[in-house]
Coordinates of C-alpha atoms in Angstrom, one line a residue:
Chain A
X1 CA -176.4 34.4 -96.2
X2 CA -177.0 33.8 -92.6
X3 CA -176.3 36.5 -90.0
X4 CA -173.0 35.0 -88.6
X5 CA -171.5 34.6 -92.1
X6 CA -172.3 38.2 -93.1
X7 CA -170.7 39.3 -89.9
X8 CA -167.5 37.3 -90.6
X9 CA -167.5 38.6 -94.2
X10 CA -167.4 42.2 -92.9
X11 CA -164.8 41.3 -90.4
X12 CA -162.4 39.9 -93.0
X13 CA -163.2 42.7 -95.4
X14 CA -162.0 45.2 -92.8
X15 CA -159.2 43.0 -91.6
X16 CA -160.6 42.8 -88.1
X17 CA -160.0 39.0 -87.9
X18 CA -156.5 39.4 -89.0
X19 CA -155.5 42.2 -86.6
X20 CA -154.0 40.0 -83.9
X21 CA -153.0 36.4 -83.5
X22 CA -153.2 34.8 -80.1
X23 CA -151.2 31.8 -79.0
X24 CA -151.6 30.0 -75.6
X25 CA -148.5 28.1 -74.5
X26 CA -148.3 26.1 -71.2
X27 CA -145.2 26.4 -69.1
X28 CA -144.8 22.6 -68.7
X29 CA -145.6 21.7 -72.3
X30 CA -142.5 19.5 -72.7
X31 CA -143.2 17.4 -69.6
X32 CA -147.0 17.3 -69.4
X33 CA -148.5 14.1 -70.8
X34 CA -150.8 14.4 -73.9
X35 CA -153.7 12.3 -74.9
X36 CA -155.2 11.7 -78.3
X37 CA -158.9 12.7 -78.4
X38 CA -161.4 12.3 -81.3
X39 CA -163.7 15.3 -81.8
X40 CA -167.2 15.4 -83.2
X41 CA -166.1 15.1 -86.8
X42 CA -163.8 12.3 -86.0
X43 CA -160.5 14.3 -86.2
X44 CA -157.9 13.3 -83.7
X45 CA -156.3 16.0 -81.6
X46 CA -153.5 16.0 -79.1
X47 CA -154.6 17.6 -75.8
X48 CA -152.7 18.2 -72.6
X49 CA -153.8 16.0 -69.7
X50 CA -154.5 17.5 -66.3
X51 CA -155.6 16.1 -62.9
X52 CA -157.7 17.5 -60.3
X53 CA -155.8 20.1 -58.2
X54 CA -153.0 20.7 -60.7
X55 CA -152.0 24.2 -61.5
X56 CA -152.6 25.5 -65.0
X57 CA -150.1 28.1 -66.0
X58 CA -148.4 29.5 -69.1
X59 CA -148.1 32.4 -71.4
X60 CA -150.3 34.2 -73.8
X61 CA -148.6 35.6 -76.9
X62 CA -150.4 38.2 -78.8
X63 CA -148.9 39.1 -82.2
X64 CA -150.0 42.1 -84.0
X65 CA -150.3 41.3 -87.7
X66 CA -149.5 44.8 -89.0
X67 CA -146.7 46.3 -86.9
X68 CA -147.2 50.0 -86.3
X69 CA -151.0 49.7 -86.5
X70 CA -152.2 49.9 -82.9
X71 CA -154.9 47.6 -81.4
X72 CA -157.5 49.4 -79.3
X73 CA -159.3 47.2 -76.7
X74 CA -161.4 47.2 -73.6
X75 CA -159.3 44.7 -71.7
X76 CA -157.5 41.3 -72.2
X77 CA -158.4 38.4 -70.0
X78 CA -157.7 34.6 -69.8
X79 CA -160.4 32.3 -68.4
X80 CA -160.2 28.7 -67.2
X81 CA -163.6 27.1 -67.9
X82 CA -165.2 23.8 -67.3
X83 CA -168.5 23.4 -69.1
X84 CA -171.1 20.9 -70.1
X85 CA -172.5 21.2 -73.6
X86 CA -175.7 19.4 -74.7
X87 CA -175.7 18.8 -78.5
X88 CA -179.4 19.4 -78.9
X89 CA -179.2 22.7 -77.2
X90 CA -176.1 24.1 -78.9
X91 CA -176.0 27.7 -77.6
X92 CA -176.5 26.6 -74.1
X93 CA -173.3 25.8 -72.2
X94 CA -173.6 25.0 -68.6
X95 CA -170.4 26.3 -66.9
X96 CA -169.6 24.5 -63.7
X97 CA -166.2 26.1 -63.3
X98 CA -165.1 29.6 -64.3
X99 CA -161.9 31.3 -63.3
X100 CA -160.6 34.5 -64.8
X101 CA -157.3 36.4 -64.8
X102 CA -157.0 40.0 -66.1
X103 CA -154.0 40.2 -68.4
X104 CA -154.3 43.9 -69.4
X105 CA -156.7 46.7 -68.5
X106 CA -158.5 48.6 -71.3
X107 CA -156.0 50.5 -73.5
X108 CA -154.0 50.0 -76.7
X109 CA -151.4 47.6 -77.9
X110 CA -148.8 49.1 -80.1
X111 CA -146.6 46.0 -80.4
X112 CA -146.8 42.3 -79.9
X113 CA -146.7 41.2 -76.3
X114 CA -146.5 38.2 -74.0
X115 CA -148.5 37.8 -70.8
X116 CA -148.0 35.3 -68.0
X117 CA -151.0 33.6 -66.3
X118 CA -151.4 31.1 -63.5
X119 CA -154.5 29.3 -62.2
X120 CA -153.2 27.7 -59.0
X121 CA -154.3 24.3 -57.8
X122 CA -157.5 24.4 -59.9
X123 CA -160.3 22.2 -58.9
X124 CA -161.4 20.0 -61.7
X125 CA -164.3 18.0 -60.3
X126 CA -165.2 15.8 -63.3
X127 CA -163.5 13.8 -65.9
X128 CA -163.6 15.2 -69.5
X129 CA -166.1 13.4 -71.7
X130 CA -166.9 13.5 -75.4
X131 CA -170.1 11.7 -75.9
X132 CA -172.9 11.0 -78.3
X133 CA -175.2 13.8 -77.2
X134 CA -173.2 15.6 -74.5
X135 CA -169.7 16.9 -74.0
X136 CA -167.9 17.9 -70.8
X137 CA -164.9 20.0 -71.6
X138 CA -162.2 22.1 -70.0
X139 CA -160.6 25.0 -71.8
X140 CA -158.5 28.1 -71.6
X141 CA -160.0 31.1 -73.4
X142 CA -158.2 34.3 -74.1
X143 CA -160.4 37.3 -75.0
X144 CA -159.4 40.7 -76.3
X145 CA -162.5 42.6 -75.6
X146 CA -163.4 45.2 -78.2
X147 CA -166.3 47.4 -79.1
X148 CA -167.4 45.7 -82.3
X149 CA -166.0 42.2 -82.1
X150 CA -164.0 40.4 -79.5
X151 CA -160.9 38.4 -80.6
X152 CA -160.8 35.0 -78.8
X153 CA -158.6 32.0 -78.8
X154 CA -159.3 28.7 -77.1
X155 CA -157.1 25.8 -75.9
X156 CA -158.9 22.6 -75.0
X157 CA -157.6 20.6 -72.1
X158 CA -158.4 17.1 -71.1
X159 CA -158.9 15.9 -67.5
X160 CA -158.8 12.5 -65.9
X161 CA -160.2 11.6 -62.5
X162 CA -158.6 8.8 -60.6
X163 CA -160.4 6.7 -58.0
X164 CA -158.9 4.7 -55.1
X165 CA -159.4 1.0 -54.8
X166 CA -163.0 0.4 -53.8
X167 CA -163.3 -0.9 -50.2
X168 CA -166.4 -3.0 -51.1
X169 CA -166.5 -4.8 -54.4
X170 CA -169.1 -7.5 -54.2
X171 CA -169.5 -10.1 -56.9
X172 CA -172.7 -10.2 -59.0
X173 CA -174.4 -13.5 -58.7
X174 CA -177.9 -14.2 -59.8
X175 CA -180.2 -17.0 -61.0
X176 CA -182.5 -16.1 -63.9
X177 CA -184.6 -17.9 -66.4
X178 CA -187.8 -18.7 -68.1
X179 CA -190.0 -21.1 -66.3
X180 CA -189.5 -24.7 -67.5
X181 CA -187.4 -23.5 -70.5
X182 CA -184.1 -22.1 -69.3
X183 CA -182.6 -21.6 -65.9
X184 CA -179.1 -20.2 -65.5
X185 CA -176.9 -18.9 -62.7
X186 CA -174.5 -16.2 -63.7
X187 CA -171.6 -14.8 -61.6
X188 CA -169.3 -11.9 -62.3
X189 CA -166.5 -11.9 -59.8
X190 CA -166.7 -8.1 -59.2
X191 CA -169.2 -5.3 -59.6
X192 CA -166.6 -2.6 -59.9
X193 CA -163.8 -2.9 -62.5
X194 CA -161.0 -0.5 -63.4
X195 CA -160.4 0.3 -67.0
X196 CA -157.6 -2.3 -67.6
X197 CA -159.2 -5.0 -65.5
X198 CA -160.6 -8.4 -66.6
X199 CA -164.1 -9.6 -66.2
X200 CA -164.0 -13.0 -64.7
X201 CA -167.0 -15.1 -64.1
X202 CA -169.1 -18.1 -65.1
X203 CA -172.5 -19.2 -66.4
X204 CA -173.9 -22.3 -64.9
X205 CA -176.8 -24.1 -66.6
X206 CA -179.5 -25.4 -64.3
X207 CA -182.1 -26.2 -66.9
X208 CA -181.9 -26.2 -70.6
X209 CA -185.0 -27.0 -72.6
X210 CA -184.3 -24.8 -75.6
X211 CA -181.8 -25.5 -78.4
X212 CA -179.0 -23.0 -77.8
X213 CA -176.7 -22.1 -80.7
X214 CA -174.3 -19.8 -78.9
X215 CA -173.9 -17.4 -76.0
X216 CA -172.1 -14.0 -76.0
X217 CA -171.3 -11.2 -73.6
X218 CA -171.6 -7.6 -74.7
X219 CA -170.5 -4.4 -73.0
X220 CA -173.0 -1.6 -73.5
X221 CA -172.5 2.1 -72.8
X222 CA -175.6 4.1 -72.1
X223 CA -175.5 7.8 -72.1
X224 CA -178.5 9.6 -70.4
X225 CA -179.0 13.3 -71.0
X226 CA -181.6 15.5 -69.3
X227 CA -183.5 15.0 -66.2
X228 CA -187.0 14.1 -65.0
X229 CA -189.5 13.5 -67.9
X230 CA -187.0 14.7 -70.5
X231 CA -184.4 12.0 -70.1
X232 CA -182.9 10.8 -73.4
X233 CA -181.0 7.6 -73.5
X234 CA -178.7 6.5 -76.2
X235 CA -176.8 3.2 -76.1
X236 CA -173.7 2.0 -77.8
X237 CA -172.4 -1.5 -77.9
X238 CA -168.7 -1.4 -77.1
X239 CA -168.0 -5.0 -77.9
X240 CA -169.6 -8.4 -78.3
X241 CA -167.6 -11.4 -77.2
X242 CA -168.6 -15.0 -77.9
X243 CA -168.2 -17.1 -74.8
X244 CA -169.8 -20.3 -75.9
X245 CA -170.4 -22.1 -79.2
X246 CA -172.8 -25.0 -79.2
X247 CA -175.6 -26.4 -77.0
X248 CA -175.0 -26.8 -73.3
X249 CA -176.8 -29.2 -71.1
X250 CA -177.7 -29.2 -67.4
X251 CA -174.8 -29.0 -65.0
X252 CA -172.3 -27.3 -67.4
X253 CA -170.3 -24.3 -66.4
X254 CA -169.0 -21.9 -69.0
X255 CA -166.1 -19.7 -67.8
X256 CA -165.9 -16.0 -68.7
X257 CA -162.7 -14.0 -69.1
X258 CA -162.9 -10.7 -70.9
X259 CA -160.0 -8.3 -70.8
X260 CA -161.1 -4.7 -70.8
X261 CA -157.8 -3.0 -71.7
X262 CA -158.4 -3.5 -75.5
X263 CA -161.6 -1.4 -75.5
X264 CA -162.4 2.3 -75.5
X265 CA -163.8 2.6 -72.1
X266 CA -164.1 5.5 -69.7
X267 CA -165.2 5.6 -66.0
X268 CA -168.9 5.4 -65.0
X269 CA -170.3 9.0 -64.6
X270 CA -173.3 9.3 -62.4
X271 CA -175.6 12.3 -62.6
X272 CA -172.8 14.8 -63.5
X273 CA -174.0 18.2 -62.3
X274 CA -177.5 16.8 -62.7
X275 CA -177.1 17.0 -66.4
X276 CA -176.0 13.6 -67.7
X277 CA -174.9 10.1 -66.8
X278 CA -172.7 7.5 -68.6
X279 CA -173.2 4.0 -67.4
X280 CA -171.9 0.6 -68.4
X281 CA -173.7 -2.7 -68.6
X282 CA -172.8 -6.3 -69.2
X283 CA -175.4 -8.0 -71.5
X284 CA -175.4 -11.7 -71.5
X285 CA -177.2 -13.0 -74.6
X286 CA -178.1 -16.6 -75.5
X287 CA -179.2 -17.3 -79.0
X288 CA -181.3 -20.4 -80.0
X289 CA -181.5 -22.2 -83.2
X290 CA -184.4 -20.0 -84.4
X291 CA -182.3 -16.8 -83.8
X292 CA -184.4 -16.0 -80.7
X293 CA -182.4 -14.0 -78.2
X294 CA -182.6 -14.4 -74.4
X295 CA -180.7 -11.8 -72.5
X296 CA -179.9 -10.4 -69.1
X297 CA -178.4 -7.0 -68.5
X298 CA -176.4 -6.0 -65.5
X299 CA -174.8 -2.7 -64.6
X300 CA -171.1 -2.6 -63.7
X301 CA -169.1 0.3 -62.4
X302 CA -166.0 1.3 -64.2
X303 CA -163.3 3.4 -62.5
X304 CA -159.9 4.8 -63.4
X305 CA -156.9 3.5 -61.5
X306 CA -153.7 5.4 -61.0
X307 CA -151.1 3.4 -62.7
X308 CA -147.5 3.5 -61.5
X309 CA -145.2 5.5 -63.7
X310 CA -148.0 7.1 -65.7
X311 CA -146.1 10.1 -67.1
X312 CA -145.8 10.9 -70.8
X313 CA -148.0 8.1 -72.1
X314 CA -150.2 8.2 -75.2
X315 CA -153.5 6.4 -75.1
X316 CA -156.7 6.6 -77.0
X317 CA -159.9 8.2 -75.7
X318 CA -162.9 9.1 -77.8
Chain B
X1 CA -155.5 -8.4 -61.6
X2 CA -156.6 -11.9 -60.9
X3 CA -157.8 -13.9 -63.9
X4 CA -158.3 -17.2 -62.1
X5 CA -161.6 -18.9 -62.7
X6 CA -164.4 -18.5 -60.2
X7 CA -165.3 -21.7 -58.4
X8 CA -167.4 -24.0 -60.6
X9 CA -169.5 -27.0 -59.9
X10 CA -168.3 -30.1 -61.6
X11 CA -170.9 -31.6 -63.9
X12 CA -172.0 -35.0 -62.9
X13 CA -171.6 -37.9 -65.3
X14 CA -175.4 -38.5 -65.3
X15 CA -176.1 -34.9 -66.4
X16 CA -173.4 -35.0 -69.0
X17 CA -174.7 -38.1 -70.7
X18 CA -178.4 -37.7 -70.0
X19 CA -181.0 -37.6 -72.8
X20 CA -181.4 -34.0 -74.1
X21 CA -184.3 -32.3 -72.4
X22 CA -185.1 -30.1 -75.4
X23 CA -186.3 -32.6 -77.9
X24 CA -189.0 -31.1 -80.2
X25 CA -189.7 -32.3 -83.7
X26 CA -192.7 -31.7 -85.8
X27 CA -193.0 -33.3 -89.2
X28 CA -195.5 -32.3 -91.9
X29 CA -196.0 -35.4 -94.0
X30 CA -198.3 -37.4 -96.4
X31 CA -200.3 -34.7 -98.3
X32 CA -203.7 -36.1 -99.4
X33 CA -206.1 -34.4 -101.7
X34 CA -209.8 -35.2 -100.8
X35 CA -213.0 -34.6 -102.8
X36 CA -213.7 -33.8 -106.4
X37 CA -213.6 -30.9 -108.8
X38 CA -214.1 -27.5 -107.2
X39 CA -214.6 -29.0 -103.7
X40 CA -211.2 -30.4 -103.5
X41 CA -208.8 -29.7 -100.6
X42 CA -205.4 -31.0 -99.5
X43 CA -204.5 -31.9 -95.9
X44 CA -201.3 -32.9 -94.3
X45 CA -200.2 -35.2 -91.4
X46 CA -198.8 -33.3 -88.5
X47 CA -196.6 -35.6 -86.4
X48 CA -195.4 -34.2 -83.0
X49 CA -192.5 -35.8 -81.1
X50 CA -191.2 -34.2 -77.9
X51 CA -190.0 -34.5 -74.4
X52 CA -190.8 -31.0 -73.3
X53 CA -193.1 -31.1 -70.3
X54 CA -195.1 -28.1 -71.6
X55 CA -196.6 -30.5 -74.2
X56 CA -198.7 -32.9 -72.1
X57 CA -198.1 -35.7 -74.6
X58 CA -194.9 -37.1 -76.0
X59 CA -196.3 -38.0 -79.4
X60 CA -199.4 -36.8 -81.4
X61 CA -200.6 -37.2 -84.9
X62 CA -203.3 -35.1 -86.5
X63 CA -204.4 -34.0 -90.0
X64 CA -204.5 -30.3 -90.8
X65 CA -205.2 -28.2 -94.0
X66 CA -203.8 -24.9 -95.0
X67 CA -206.8 -22.9 -93.6
X68 CA -206.1 -24.5 -90.2
X69 CA -202.6 -23.0 -90.3
X70 CA -204.1 -19.6 -91.2
X71 CA -206.4 -19.9 -88.2
X72 CA -203.4 -20.7 -85.9
X73 CA -201.4 -17.7 -87.3
X74 CA -204.3 -15.3 -86.7
X75 CA -204.9 -16.6 -83.1
X76 CA -201.2 -16.2 -82.2
X77 CA -201.0 -12.8 -83.8
X78 CA -203.9 -11.6 -81.8
X79 CA -203.2 -13.2 -78.4
X80 CA -199.5 -13.7 -78.1
X81 CA -196.6 -11.2 -78.1
X82 CA -194.5 -13.1 -80.6
X83 CA -193.7 -12.1 -84.1
X84 CA -195.4 -14.9 -86.1
X85 CA -193.3 -16.1 -89.0
X86 CA -194.8 -16.1 -92.5
X87 CA -196.8 -18.9 -94.0
X88 CA -196.0 -20.2 -97.4
X89 CA -198.1 -18.4 -100.0
X90 CA -201.9 -18.6 -100.4
X91 CA -201.6 -18.8 -104.2
X92 CA -204.9 -17.1 -105.1
X93 CA -203.8 -16.8 -108.7
X94 CA -203.4 -20.5 -109.1
X95 CA -206.9 -21.1 -107.9
X96 CA -208.6 -19.1 -110.7
X97 CA -209.7 -21.5 -113.4
X98 CA -208.7 -20.6 -117.0
X99 CA -205.6 -18.8 -115.7
X100 CA -203.9 -22.1 -115.0
X101 CA -203.1 -24.7 -117.6
X102 CA -202.2 -27.4 -115.0
X103 CA -203.7 -28.6 -111.7
X104 CA -202.9 -25.3 -110.0
X105 CA -202.8 -25.8 -106.2
X106 CA -203.1 -29.6 -106.6
X107 CA -199.9 -29.9 -108.6
X108 CA -197.4 -32.2 -106.9
X109 CA -194.6 -29.6 -107.0
X110 CA -196.8 -26.9 -105.5
X111 CA -198.0 -29.2 -102.7
X112 CA -194.4 -30.1 -101.9
X113 CA -193.3 -26.5 -101.7
X114 CA -196.2 -25.8 -99.4
X115 CA -195.5 -28.8 -97.2
X116 CA -191.9 -27.6 -96.7
X117 CA -193.1 -24.1 -95.8
X118 CA -195.6 -25.4 -93.3
X119 CA -193.1 -27.6 -91.7
X120 CA -190.7 -24.7 -91.2
X121 CA -193.6 -22.5 -89.9
X122 CA -194.9 -25.0 -87.3
X123 CA -191.4 -25.8 -85.9
X124 CA -190.5 -22.2 -85.5
X125 CA -193.7 -21.5 -83.6
X126 CA -193.8 -24.6 -81.5
X127 CA -190.3 -23.9 -80.2
X128 CA -191.1 -20.4 -79.0
X129 CA -191.5 -20.3 -75.2
X130 CA -194.3 -17.7 -75.5
X131 CA -196.2 -19.6 -78.1
X132 CA -196.0 -22.7 -76.0
X133 CA -198.3 -20.9 -73.5
X134 CA -201.1 -20.5 -75.9
X135 CA -204.0 -23.0 -75.9
X136 CA -204.5 -22.6 -79.6
X137 CA -201.1 -24.1 -80.3
X138 CA -201.8 -27.2 -78.2
X139 CA -205.2 -27.7 -79.7
X140 CA -203.7 -27.4 -83.2
X141 CA -201.0 -30.1 -82.5
X142 CA -202.9 -32.5 -80.4
X143 CA -206.7 -32.4 -80.8
X144 CA -208.3 -34.3 -83.5
X145 CA -210.5 -31.4 -84.6
X146 CA -209.9 -27.7 -84.2
X147 CA -212.8 -26.2 -82.3
X148 CA -213.1 -22.7 -83.7
X149 CA -215.5 -21.7 -81.0
X150 CA -213.0 -22.5 -78.2
X151 CA -212.1 -20.1 -75.5
X152 CA -208.7 -18.6 -76.2
X153 CA -206.3 -18.6 -73.2
X154 CA -203.0 -19.4 -71.7
X155 CA -202.2 -22.8 -70.3
X156 CA -199.7 -21.7 -67.6

């Protein structure tokens, strides 16, 4: 048996784990929107949704399992935490936000109790993110500090960050090709797209000397973790969308219209706390009759727009 | 959210109905077996038809044997960055006397299978933009004889 499992065995044998049950309940639980989030194992959880600057307040109920039996402790506290977890470095959580409220000084609890807490106008500088190799999470943690083993309870929260309409949003327009084989000019109408936007553009063929079978546009998410020489990239194809079937000739223009609302997308995250980035790319792929692939990748910026009337909505995030 | 199309150039009638600029066909035809007994070998007619400017000619006819294809495969594997497709089999087993009851590699059925495989092979390679840069490919398709002492290189 490993050390932690021996520890838990002793705990349950002596009933330490069962001594108290902690429940965290938010004051605005009936009005606050919730969001469905998939965790590491793929289970879906409903989490409360918060924005930057919003107050986090509620109650902590501590139920003593065996009434009459008192619970000795070295203090009870509730913390609001924002942390970045790297999956390859499990024990190492980087906390970028940490606030604490003392609920009770060291003493004993003789009966079940309820404590109020409030974290006013909490700054939440980043959007929550559950990724392939990294996670950014916000949580409330209640700790009953004790000599042998603390009793803790966590409540995960989810945070969205809104951006305002970008002042500058240039189109992406470029001519690329292989000398004497294939020259195309591609244009995407914007470089910054909000999550329910549409990618509108065109591909114009200047020279076609290969036998093209079809052309597709893919959205790729690339997650970079680590810094300097230890950067680790992992890419995921969000979708592949065929925009042309058949062989084009010189002078033809192929329109692009790809609606983003149907895909699981989150805003571009650049160098969050110098720990990780999540970037999105459009990958234009042409396939010829021998299955040879010619492609051009271009980064786009995704941002979250504040919709009107966004109150108790349910939408998917992974 | 605007989903109107971005401004597009209208294609001219001349471009729309012009001859395709990507014409490339290579046929492997007319297998002939030369010589007698153990010194026999089979070669094939390689007929190139194209309008790609990278091939300096529009038509070419040469005769090549299986070992010439092997030579081309080795040159490309060494010098170019492409993944060279597979050749049809070398059929060593069929060349051992006593083990074969028929003509072995000079059987009509075997030659036809090999001819088809060589045709697929040469078309795949010749259509690859990176292979089109190699001098060995052009020598293979156009020159009467392959000069195995040539200087390997790129043509553009």
